[in-house]
Amino acid sequence: MLVVQKFGGTSVGSVERIRAVARRALLTKRAGHRVVVIVSAMAGETDRLLNLAQQIAPRPDRRELDVLVATGEQVSVALLALAIRAEGGLATSYLGHQVHIHTDSAFSRARIHHVDANTLFTAIGQDQIPVVAGFQGIDDEGNITTLGRGGSDTSAVAVAAALHADVCEIFTDVDGVYTADPAICPDARKIARISYEEMLELASLGAKVLQIRSVEVASKYRVPVHVRSSFNDEEGTMVVGEEAPMEKVVVTGVTLDRKDSRITIRGLPYRAGIQAEVFRPLGSVGIVLDMIVQNPPTAGRMDLSFTLPRADLAQGLELMRKLAGELDAHEVVSDERIAKVSIVGLGMRSHAGVAQRMFDLLAREGVDILMITTSEIRVSCVIDERYGELAVRVLHDGFDVGKHAG
Ligand code: ADP
Ligand code: ASP
Ligand code: MG
């Protein structure tokens, strides 16, 4: 088999942990498999680097920021290659550009266009374990790019796809994908198998165990992904093509996202095309909106609310205040302390009344719902951040989510 193994920040967080990773990769190799390893920066390193930049420039230039944060992974690939050699194996470290991980030029959120597998195949052919830096790539002009937080997952799946690997193993600090974040829901259970589609929703709604783009790539190229613990040998979670959901399972997982904020424009004069005028300036600076709610106009004016990443709030507010002046709206207000709680499950397609039940469960705890969105397999509610963790536990319990996972 050809196995791609990815180790996250905690898994390479110390010299001892790096030695353990080296032993695991070698064990797989010695069992007769071909192995490629992808690693993240050591735990806390990417945050430390971002913080340094922040101290020098509040809004650092994105190209320079990518040059900076990509260094975290350079340290861990070299240390791991040394550790594998120290254990008697053959290993060579590679940075993103050395194995031709080509991306677009969207610094700090670049997308992988293409991975040229030749260098890696050559190394594997020489009995090496190639150790590849996650999170980074190179654009057409030769600039270093990074793939967004958690991007090593995507590096791993893209490399697995390019090599036609049999499996992409994502080693992390939990035993697999859980029915809710085990850090906030003690009753959460490990899910044995989950479809790409459900995993995509969970990842995009706040379950950071896999970066969303890694799931997109896995689904597109049908890469089987095995999410498992780097601390033990237990089976983790297999992320695979769609399976018939179990009869009784309506909700597969519950997520909490605390990365968004909300802007409300009050008393916006109503006319055809006004929404396009409001959102154009946000789109032109690359701010991605999530939910949008519009109240019906009264006396020719309406309120418009939308959510956007907290990191973009200051810039979004500045743009909206300027626009409100030009359009003669009454006021612009914002709220940073919101959270989005979501329930996800393929089973929702065939069950009625799921949203209703979610609203009931939240209402019983006195949690106000500020905004709602739904898709075929999920329902999301924006609530006050204070109630976020409580809401997760209440929904997990109310839908018996942990009981069916296995
Ligand atoms: P790594 O450094 O290995 O990439 P991450 O911190 O990015 O690890 O992702 C693992 C973390 O994701 C876990 O420690 C856990 O707290 C969090 N998490 C959130 N939701 C889930 C979930 N549904 N299942 C498993 N882990 C989750
Ligand atoms: N080191 C990067 C981060 O902290 C990438 C990753 O860990 O996947 O986001
Ligand atoms: Mg991660």
Short mmCIF file of C-alpha atoms and ligand atoms in Angstrom, two decimals:
data_model
loop_
_atom_site.label_atom_id
_atom_site.label_comp_id
_atom_site.label_asym_id
_atom_site.label_seq_id
_atom_site.Cartn_x
_atom_site.Cartn_y
_atom_site.Cartn_z
CA MET A 1 0.00 0.00 0.00
CA LEU A 2 0.97 3.62 -0.42
CA VAL A 3 0.11 5.50 2.76
CA VAL A 4 0.19 9.27 3.32
CA GLN A 5 0.47 10.11 7.02
CA LYS A 6 -0.15 13.62 8.29
CA PHE A 7 0.79 14.70 11.82
CA GLY A 8 -0.71 17.85 13.34
CA GLY A 9 0.86 20.41 15.68
CA THR A 10 0.31 18.58 18.97
CA SER A 11 1.60 15.35 17.45
CA VAL A 12 4.97 17.01 16.69
CA GLY A 13 4.83 19.37 19.69
CA SER A 14 8.03 18.20 21.39
CA VAL A 15 11.22 16.28 20.67
CA GLU A 16 9.68 13.23 22.35
CA ARG A 17 6.56 13.47 20.19
CA ILE A 18 8.68 13.84 17.05
CA ARG A 19 10.55 10.66 17.98
CA ALA A 20 7.22 8.85 18.42
CA VAL A 21 6.09 10.05 14.97
CA ALA A 22 9.35 8.81 13.45
CA ARG A 23 8.84 5.39 15.03
CA ARG A 24 5.27 5.18 13.75
CA ALA A 25 6.23 6.10 10.19
CA LEU A 26 9.04 3.54 10.26
CA LEU A 27 6.75 0.85 11.65
CA THR A 28 4.39 1.41 8.72
CA LYS A 29 7.31 1.32 6.30
CA ARG A 30 8.74 -1.84 7.83
CA ALA A 31 5.32 -3.49 7.55
CA GLY A 32 5.93 -3.30 3.80
CA HIS A 33 4.16 -0.09 2.84
CA ARG A 34 5.40 2.95 0.98
CA VAL A 35 5.08 5.99 3.22
CA VAL A 36 4.95 9.75 2.67
CA VAL A 37 4.70 11.98 5.74
CA ILE A 38 3.26 15.50 5.91
CA VAL A 39 3.75 17.60 9.03
CA SER A 40 2.41 20.79 10.58
CA ALA A 41 4.42 23.27 12.61
CA MET A 42 5.05 22.37 16.25
CA ALA A 43 2.07 23.20 18.49
CA GLY A 44 1.72 26.94 19.11
CA GLU A 45 4.39 27.93 16.58
CA THR A 46 2.08 29.35 13.89
CA ASP A 47 0.30 31.46 16.53
CA ARG A 48 3.64 32.66 17.87
CA LEU A 49 4.76 33.78 14.40
CA LEU A 50 1.45 35.51 13.67
CA ASN A 51 1.73 37.32 16.98
CA LEU A 52 5.23 38.59 16.11
CA ALA A 53 3.95 40.02 12.85
CA GLN A 54 1.02 41.62 14.65
CA GLN A 55 3.39 43.46 16.97
CA ILE A 56 5.15 45.01 13.99
CA ALA A 57 2.16 45.73 11.77
CA PRO A 58 -1.52 45.54 12.76
CA ARG A 59 -2.45 44.59 9.19
CA PRO A 60 0.69 42.88 7.92
CA ASP A 61 1.35 42.50 4.22
CA ARG A 62 0.01 39.07 3.27
CA ARG A 63 2.94 38.02 1.13
CA GLU A 64 5.42 38.68 3.92
CA LEU A 65 3.11 37.01 6.43
CA ASP A 66 3.17 33.82 4.36
CA VAL A 67 6.96 33.86 4.16
CA LEU A 68 6.96 34.15 7.94
CA VAL A 69 4.38 31.53 8.93
CA ALA A 70 5.64 28.96 6.44
CA THR A 71 8.84 28.70 8.53
CA GLY A 72 7.04 26.74 11.25
CA GLU A 73 6.73 23.71 8.99
CA GLN A 74 10.35 23.99 7.81
CA VAL A 75 11.49 23.33 11.39
CA SER A 76 9.31 20.27 11.88
CA VAL A 77 10.14 18.55 8.56
CA ALA A 78 13.87 18.81 9.26
CA LEU A 79 13.52 17.55 12.84
CA LEU A 80 11.34 14.64 11.75
CA ALA A 81 13.70 13.64 8.94
CA LEU A 82 16.55 13.68 11.48
CA ALA A 83 14.48 11.60 13.90
CA ILE A 84 13.68 8.97 11.25
CA ARG A 85 17.39 8.78 10.36
CA ALA A 86 18.26 8.48 14.06
CA GLU A 87 15.94 5.46 14.23
CA GLY A 88 17.80 3.86 11.36
CA GLY A 89 15.48 4.81 8.48
CA LEU A 90 15.99 6.82 5.31
CA ALA A 91 14.24 10.17 5.15
CA THR A 92 14.49 13.46 3.26
CA SER A 93 12.65 16.66 4.12
CA TYR A 94 10.95 18.77 1.45
CA LEU A 95 9.40 22.22 1.48
CA GLY A 96 6.24 22.86 -0.52
CA HIS A 97 8.03 24.27 -3.57
CA GLN A 98 10.52 21.38 -3.66
CA VAL A 99 7.69 18.92 -4.26
CA HIS A 100 5.89 21.33 -6.59
CA ILE A 101 2.79 22.13 -4.57
CA HIS A 102 1.49 24.81 -6.92
CA THR A 103 -1.16 27.19 -5.65
CA ASP A 104 -2.90 30.39 -6.71
CA SER A 105 -1.61 33.69 -5.30
CA ALA A 106 -4.25 34.24 -2.62
CA PHE A 107 -1.77 34.68 0.24
CA SER A 108 -2.85 33.15 3.57
CA ARG A 109 -5.73 31.30 1.92
CA ALA A 110 -4.19 29.88 -1.25
CA ARG A 111 -5.76 26.97 -3.13
CA ILE A 112 -3.71 24.09 -4.47
CA HIS A 113 -3.90 23.86 -8.27
CA HIS A 114 -1.55 21.03 -8.88
CA VAL A 115 0.95 18.71 -7.20
CA ASP A 116 3.67 17.21 -9.36
CA ALA A 117 4.25 13.76 -7.91
CA ASN A 118 7.55 12.96 -9.68
CA THR A 119 9.94 14.12 -6.98
CA LEU A 120 8.03 12.17 -4.37
CA PHE A 121 7.87 9.03 -6.49
CA THR A 122 11.61 9.23 -7.08
CA ALA A 123 12.28 9.53 -3.34
CA ILE A 124 9.92 6.64 -2.55
CA GLY A 125 11.64 4.58 -5.25
CA GLN A 126 14.95 5.11 -3.41
CA ASP A 127 13.39 3.60 -0.29
CA GLN A 128 13.12 7.00 1.38
CA ILE A 129 10.36 8.35 3.57
CA PRO A 130 9.77 11.82 2.11
CA VAL A 131 8.79 14.28 4.87
CA VAL A 132 6.84 17.15 3.33
CA ALA A 133 6.03 20.53 4.87
CA GLY A 134 2.27 20.98 5.13
CA PHE A 135 0.40 24.30 4.88
CA GLN A 136 2.65 25.80 2.19
CA GLY A 137 3.00 25.99 -1.57
CA ILE A 138 4.32 28.21 -4.31
CA ASP A 139 2.50 30.39 -6.83
CA ASP A 140 3.28 30.95 -10.52
CA GLU A 141 5.62 33.85 -9.70
CA GLY A 142 7.60 31.74 -7.25
CA ASN A 143 6.13 33.35 -4.12
CA ILE A 144 5.65 31.25 -1.00
CA THR A 145 1.96 30.85 -0.20
CA THR A 146 0.06 29.26 2.70
CA LEU A 147 -3.26 27.46 2.66
CA GLY A 148 -5.13 28.95 5.63
CA ARG A 149 -5.25 27.72 9.23
CA GLY A 150 -5.34 23.95 9.46
CA GLY A 151 -4.02 23.78 5.89
CA SER A 152 -1.69 20.83 6.42
CA ASP A 153 -4.74 18.58 6.24
CA THR A 154 -5.28 19.85 2.71
CA SER A 155 -1.61 19.42 1.80
CA ALA A 156 -1.85 15.79 2.93
CA VAL A 157 -5.01 14.98 0.99
CA ALA A 158 -3.74 16.76 -2.14
CA VAL A 159 -0.47 14.81 -2.01
CA ALA A 160 -2.44 11.58 -1.42
CA ALA A 161 -4.58 12.37 -4.47
CA ALA A 162 -1.54 13.15 -6.65
CA LEU A 163 0.17 9.90 -5.62
CA HIS A 164 -3.06 7.86 -5.87
CA ALA A 165 -2.38 6.75 -2.31
CA ASP A 166 -4.50 3.98 -0.84
CA VAL A 167 -5.27 6.01 2.27
CA CYS A 168 -4.54 9.40 3.80
CA GLU A 169 -4.12 9.05 7.56
CA ILE A 170 -4.65 12.25 9.56
CA PHE A 171 -3.03 11.78 12.96
CA THR A 172 -4.25 14.26 15.56
CA ASP A 173 -4.86 14.74 19.28
CA VAL A 174 -8.34 13.13 19.33
CA ASP A 175 -9.32 9.56 18.49
CA GLY A 176 -11.26 10.53 15.37
CA VAL A 177 -14.20 12.65 14.30
CA TYR A 178 -16.63 12.96 17.19
CA THR A 179 -20.37 13.65 17.26
CA ALA A 180 -19.42 17.02 18.82
CA ASP A 181 -16.17 18.67 19.92
CA PRO A 182 -15.08 16.41 22.80
CA ALA A 183 -13.52 19.46 24.44
CA ILE A 184 -17.01 20.93 25.07
CA CYS A 185 -19.34 17.93 25.03
CA PRO A 186 -18.32 15.12 27.39
CA ASP A 187 -20.95 12.76 25.94
CA ALA A 188 -19.57 13.05 22.40
CA ARG A 189 -18.74 9.71 20.77
CA LYS A 190 -16.36 8.75 18.02
CA ILE A 191 -18.00 8.25 14.62
CA ALA A 192 -16.74 5.06 12.92
CA ARG A 193 -17.60 6.04 9.32
CA ILE A 194 -18.84 9.32 7.91
CA SER A 195 -19.63 10.46 4.37
CA TYR A 196 -17.63 13.21 2.63
CA GLU A 197 -20.82 15.23 2.42
CA GLU A 198 -21.52 15.21 6.15
CA MET A 199 -17.85 15.79 6.95
CA LEU A 200 -17.84 18.77 4.62
CA GLU A 201 -20.71 20.32 6.56
CA LEU A 202 -19.15 19.55 9.96
CA ALA A 203 -15.81 21.01 8.86
CA SER A 204 -17.33 24.16 7.43
CA LEU A 205 -19.48 24.65 10.54
CA GLY A 206 -16.68 24.63 13.07
CA ALA A 207 -15.37 21.08 13.61
CA LYS A 208 -11.74 22.04 13.07
CA VAL A 209 -10.49 18.43 13.16
CA LEU A 210 -10.24 18.58 9.33
CA GLN A 211 -9.76 21.72 7.27
CA ILE A 212 -12.77 22.12 4.97
CA ARG A 213 -10.71 22.19 1.79
CA SER A 214 -9.11 18.87 2.69
CA VAL A 215 -12.57 17.32 2.64
CA GLU A 216 -13.39 19.00 -0.69
CA VAL A 217 -10.23 17.56 -2.24
CA ALA A 218 -10.83 14.13 -0.68
CA SER A 219 -14.35 14.04 -2.04
CA LYS A 220 -13.34 15.24 -5.51
CA TYR A 221 -10.55 12.67 -5.92
CA ARG A 222 -12.20 9.98 -3.77
CA VAL A 223 -9.29 9.77 -1.33
CA PRO A 224 -10.20 7.59 1.68
CA VAL A 225 -9.28 9.60 4.79
CA HIS A 226 -8.64 7.98 8.15
CA VAL A 227 -8.73 10.45 11.07
CA ARG A 228 -7.03 8.89 14.09
CA SER A 229 -5.02 9.52 17.24
CA SER A 230 -1.25 9.89 17.22
CA PHE A 231 -1.23 8.73 20.85
CA ASN A 232 -2.61 5.20 20.37
CA ASP A 233 -3.26 2.52 17.75
CA GLU A 234 -7.07 2.56 17.85
CA GLU A 235 -9.11 2.71 14.66
CA GLY A 236 -10.29 6.26 14.14
CA THR A 237 -12.93 7.59 11.75
CA MET A 238 -13.08 6.66 8.06
CA VAL A 239 -14.27 9.51 5.84
CA VAL A 240 -15.60 7.86 2.70
CA GLY A 241 -18.14 8.07 -0.14
CA GLU A 242 -21.79 8.28 0.81
CA GLU A 243 -23.29 5.41 2.72
CA ALA A 244 -26.93 4.68 3.44
CA PRO A 245 -27.56 6.42 6.77
CA MET A 246 -28.72 4.23 9.62
CA GLU A 247 -32.51 4.29 9.85
CA LYS A 248 -32.76 5.96 13.23
CA VAL A 249 -29.92 8.45 12.88
CA VAL A 250 -31.24 11.92 12.12
CA VAL A 251 -28.37 14.01 13.44
CA THR A 252 -24.80 12.77 12.94
CA GLY A 253 -23.00 15.68 14.56
CA VAL A 254 -23.38 19.01 16.37
CA THR A 255 -20.94 21.88 15.82
CA LEU A 256 -20.16 25.28 17.28
CA ASP A 257 -18.52 28.10 15.36
CA ARG A 258 -17.27 31.13 17.26
CA LYS A 259 -15.35 32.80 14.49
CA ASP A 260 -18.10 35.03 13.10
CA SER A 261 -19.50 38.45 13.94
CA ARG A 262 -22.61 40.30 12.80
CA ILE A 263 -23.25 43.67 11.20
CA THR A 264 -26.72 45.20 11.02
CA ILE A 265 -27.64 48.19 8.86
CA ARG A 266 -30.81 49.81 10.15
CA GLY A 267 -33.18 52.02 8.19
CA LEU A 268 -31.70 51.29 4.79
CA PRO A 269 -33.79 52.99 2.05
CA TYR A 270 -35.40 50.21 0.04
CA ARG A 271 -35.07 50.09 -3.73
CA ALA A 272 -34.36 47.46 -6.37
CA GLY A 273 -30.73 46.42 -6.42
CA ILE A 274 -29.89 47.89 -2.99
CA GLN A 275 -28.46 44.56 -1.77
CA ALA A 276 -25.94 44.50 -4.59
CA GLU A 277 -24.86 48.03 -3.66
CA VAL A 278 -24.37 47.06 -0.02
CA PHE A 279 -22.41 43.87 -0.64
CA ARG A 280 -20.24 45.05 -3.55
CA PRO A 281 -17.61 46.84 -1.41
CA LEU A 282 -17.31 43.80 0.87
CA GLY A 283 -16.87 41.42 -2.05
CA SER A 284 -14.30 43.64 -3.69
CA VAL A 285 -11.96 43.37 -0.66
CA GLY A 286 -12.48 39.61 -0.43
CA ILE A 287 -14.68 39.51 2.68
CA VAL A 288 -16.77 36.34 2.61
CA LEU A 289 -20.25 36.59 4.11
CA ASP A 290 -22.11 33.68 5.62
CA MET A 291 -25.72 34.39 6.62
CA ILE A 292 -27.84 37.28 5.38
CA VAL A 293 -31.20 38.29 6.81
CA GLN A 294 -33.40 41.05 5.41
CA ASN A 295 -36.51 42.39 7.14
CA PRO A 296 -39.52 43.34 4.97
CA PRO A 297 -39.46 47.08 4.22
CA THR A 298 -41.76 49.37 6.19
CA ALA A 299 -42.25 52.97 5.13
CA GLY A 300 -39.64 52.47 2.43
CA ARG A 301 -36.87 51.37 4.80
CA MET A 302 -35.55 48.01 5.93
CA ASP A 303 -32.93 46.39 8.18
CA LEU A 304 -30.23 44.16 6.72
CA SER A 305 -28.08 41.86 8.89
CA PHE A 306 -25.23 39.62 7.86
CA THR A 307 -22.45 37.59 9.44
CA LEU A 308 -18.76 37.79 8.50
CA PRO A 309 -15.51 36.52 10.03
CA ARG A 310 -14.51 38.39 13.21
CA ALA A 311 -11.11 38.96 11.68
CA ASP A 312 -12.81 41.04 8.95
CA LEU A 313 -15.20 42.95 11.23
CA ALA A 314 -13.17 46.15 11.60
CA GLN A 315 -12.72 46.50 7.85
CA GLY A 316 -16.35 45.49 7.17
CA LEU A 317 -17.66 48.07 9.63
CA GLU A 318 -15.54 50.82 8.15
CA LEU A 319 -16.88 50.02 4.66
CA MET A 320 -20.51 49.79 5.86
CA ARG A 321 -20.36 53.05 7.84
CA LYS A 322 -19.06 54.87 4.78
CA LEU A 323 -21.75 53.29 2.63
CA ALA A 324 -24.52 54.03 5.16
CA GLY A 325 -23.56 57.70 4.92
CA GLU A 326 -23.77 57.66 1.14
CA LEU A 327 -27.08 55.75 1.08
CA ASP A 328 -28.62 57.70 3.94
CA ALA A 329 -29.24 54.66 6.20
CA HIS A 330 -30.03 55.30 9.88
CA GLU A 331 -27.25 53.39 11.62
CA VAL A 332 -24.76 50.52 11.48
CA VAL A 333 -24.26 48.31 14.53
CA SER A 334 -22.14 45.23 15.12
CA ASP A 335 -21.98 42.29 17.48
CA GLU A 336 -18.87 40.20 18.07
CA ARG A 337 -20.23 37.86 20.67
CA ILE A 338 -22.29 35.58 18.50
CA ALA A 339 -21.91 31.86 17.88
CA LYS A 340 -23.37 29.53 15.30
CA VAL A 341 -24.61 26.17 16.51
CA SER A 342 -25.48 23.58 13.85
CA ILE A 343 -26.87 20.08 13.55
CA VAL A 344 -25.77 17.95 10.58
CA GLY A 345 -27.02 14.63 9.25
CA LEU A 346 -27.85 12.86 5.99
CA GLY A 347 -30.83 11.42 7.87
CA MET A 348 -32.51 14.84 7.82
CA ARG A 349 -33.43 14.27 4.18
CA SER A 350 -35.98 11.70 5.19
CA HIS A 351 -37.16 13.08 8.53
CA ALA A 352 -39.63 15.93 8.98
CA GLY A 353 -39.72 18.37 11.88
CA VAL A 354 -35.99 18.37 12.63
CA ALA A 355 -35.60 22.17 12.61
CA GLN A 356 -38.72 22.52 14.72
CA ARG A 357 -37.28 20.16 17.31
CA MET A 358 -34.01 22.12 17.35
CA PHE A 359 -35.88 25.38 18.03
CA ASP A 360 -37.87 23.65 20.80
CA LEU A 361 -34.77 22.33 22.51
CA LEU A 362 -33.09 25.76 22.43
CA ALA A 363 -36.26 27.55 23.58
CA ARG A 364 -36.58 25.23 26.59
CA GLU A 365 -33.17 26.46 27.76
CA GLY A 366 -34.14 30.07 27.13
CA VAL A 367 -31.67 30.47 24.26
CA ASP A 368 -32.77 33.17 21.80
CA ILE A 369 -32.23 32.46 18.13
CA LEU A 370 -30.93 35.49 16.23
CA MET A 371 -30.63 34.03 12.70
CA ILE A 372 -31.39 30.70 11.02
CA THR A 373 -30.17 28.96 7.87
CA THR A 374 -30.76 25.47 6.58
CA SER A 375 -29.57 23.14 3.86
CA GLU A 376 -30.77 19.69 2.93
CA ILE A 377 -28.60 18.09 5.59
CA ARG A 378 -28.14 20.79 8.23
CA VAL A 379 -29.79 23.48 10.34
CA SER A 380 -27.76 26.37 11.80
CA CYS A 381 -28.81 28.94 14.38
CA VAL A 382 -26.91 32.07 15.37
CA ILE A 383 -27.17 32.67 19.11
CA ASP A 384 -25.50 34.68 21.87
CA GLU A 385 -21.96 33.34 22.30
CA ARG A 386 -22.53 32.87 26.04
CA TYR A 387 -24.93 30.01 25.34
CA GLY A 388 -22.82 28.32 22.66
CA GLU A 389 -21.45 25.40 24.64
CA LEU A 390 -24.71 24.85 26.48
CA ALA A 391 -26.55 24.75 23.15
CA VAL A 392 -24.18 22.08 21.82
CA ARG A 393 -24.79 19.86 24.86
CA VAL A 394 -28.55 20.39 24.80
CA LEU A 395 -28.83 19.49 21.11
CA HIS A 396 -26.43 16.55 21.42
CA ASP A 397 -28.55 15.18 24.24
CA GLY A 398 -31.93 16.11 22.75
CA PHE A 399 -31.27 14.38 19.44
CA ASP A 400 -29.61 11.35 21.13
CA VAL A 401 -26.59 11.97 18.89
CA GLY A 402 -24.02 10.07 20.95
CA LYS A 403 -26.24 6.99 21.29
CA HIS A 404 -26.08 5.92 17.64
CA ALA A 405 -22.46 6.65 16.80
CA GLY A 406 -20.32 3.61 16.82
P1 ADP B 1 -4.09 19.13 14.56
O1 ADP B 1 -3.13 20.04 15.24
O2 ADP B 1 -3.74 17.68 14.71
O3 ADP B 1 -4.34 19.50 13.13
P2 ADP B 1 -6.54 20.42 15.36
O4 ADP B 1 -6.42 21.17 16.65
O5 ADP B 1 -6.49 21.21 14.10
O6 ADP B 1 -5.45 19.26 15.36
O7 ADP B 1 -7.90 19.56 15.35
C1 ADP B 1 -8.19 18.67 16.40
C2 ADP B 1 -9.15 19.32 17.39
O8 ADP B 1 -10.42 19.53 16.76
C3 ADP B 1 -9.50 18.46 18.59
O9 ADP B 1 -8.56 18.61 19.64
C4 ADP B 1 -10.90 18.94 18.99
O10 ADP B 1 -10.90 19.77 20.12
C5 ADP B 1 -11.37 19.73 17.78
N1 ADP B 1 -12.69 19.31 17.31
C6 ADP B 1 -13.74 20.14 17.06
N2 ADP B 1 -14.81 19.45 16.68
C7 ADP B 1 -14.45 18.14 16.65
C8 ADP B 1 -15.14 16.93 16.33
N3 ADP B 1 -16.43 16.93 15.93
N4 ADP B 1 -14.47 15.76 16.40
C9 ADP B 1 -13.16 15.75 16.78
N5 ADP B 1 -12.46 16.86 17.12
C10 ADP B 1 -13.09 18.05 17.05
N1 ASP B 2 0.57 25.21 11.09
C1 ASP B 2 -0.65 25.59 10.41
C2 ASP B 2 -1.68 26.09 11.41
O1 ASP B 2 -1.42 26.12 12.60
C3 ASP B 2 -1.22 24.51 9.54
C4 ASP B 2 -1.76 23.30 10.27
O2 ASP B 2 -1.52 23.10 11.46
O3 ASP B 2 -2.45 22.51 9.62
O4 ASP B 2 -2.75 26.48 11.02
MG MG B 3 -5.59 20.95 12.26
#
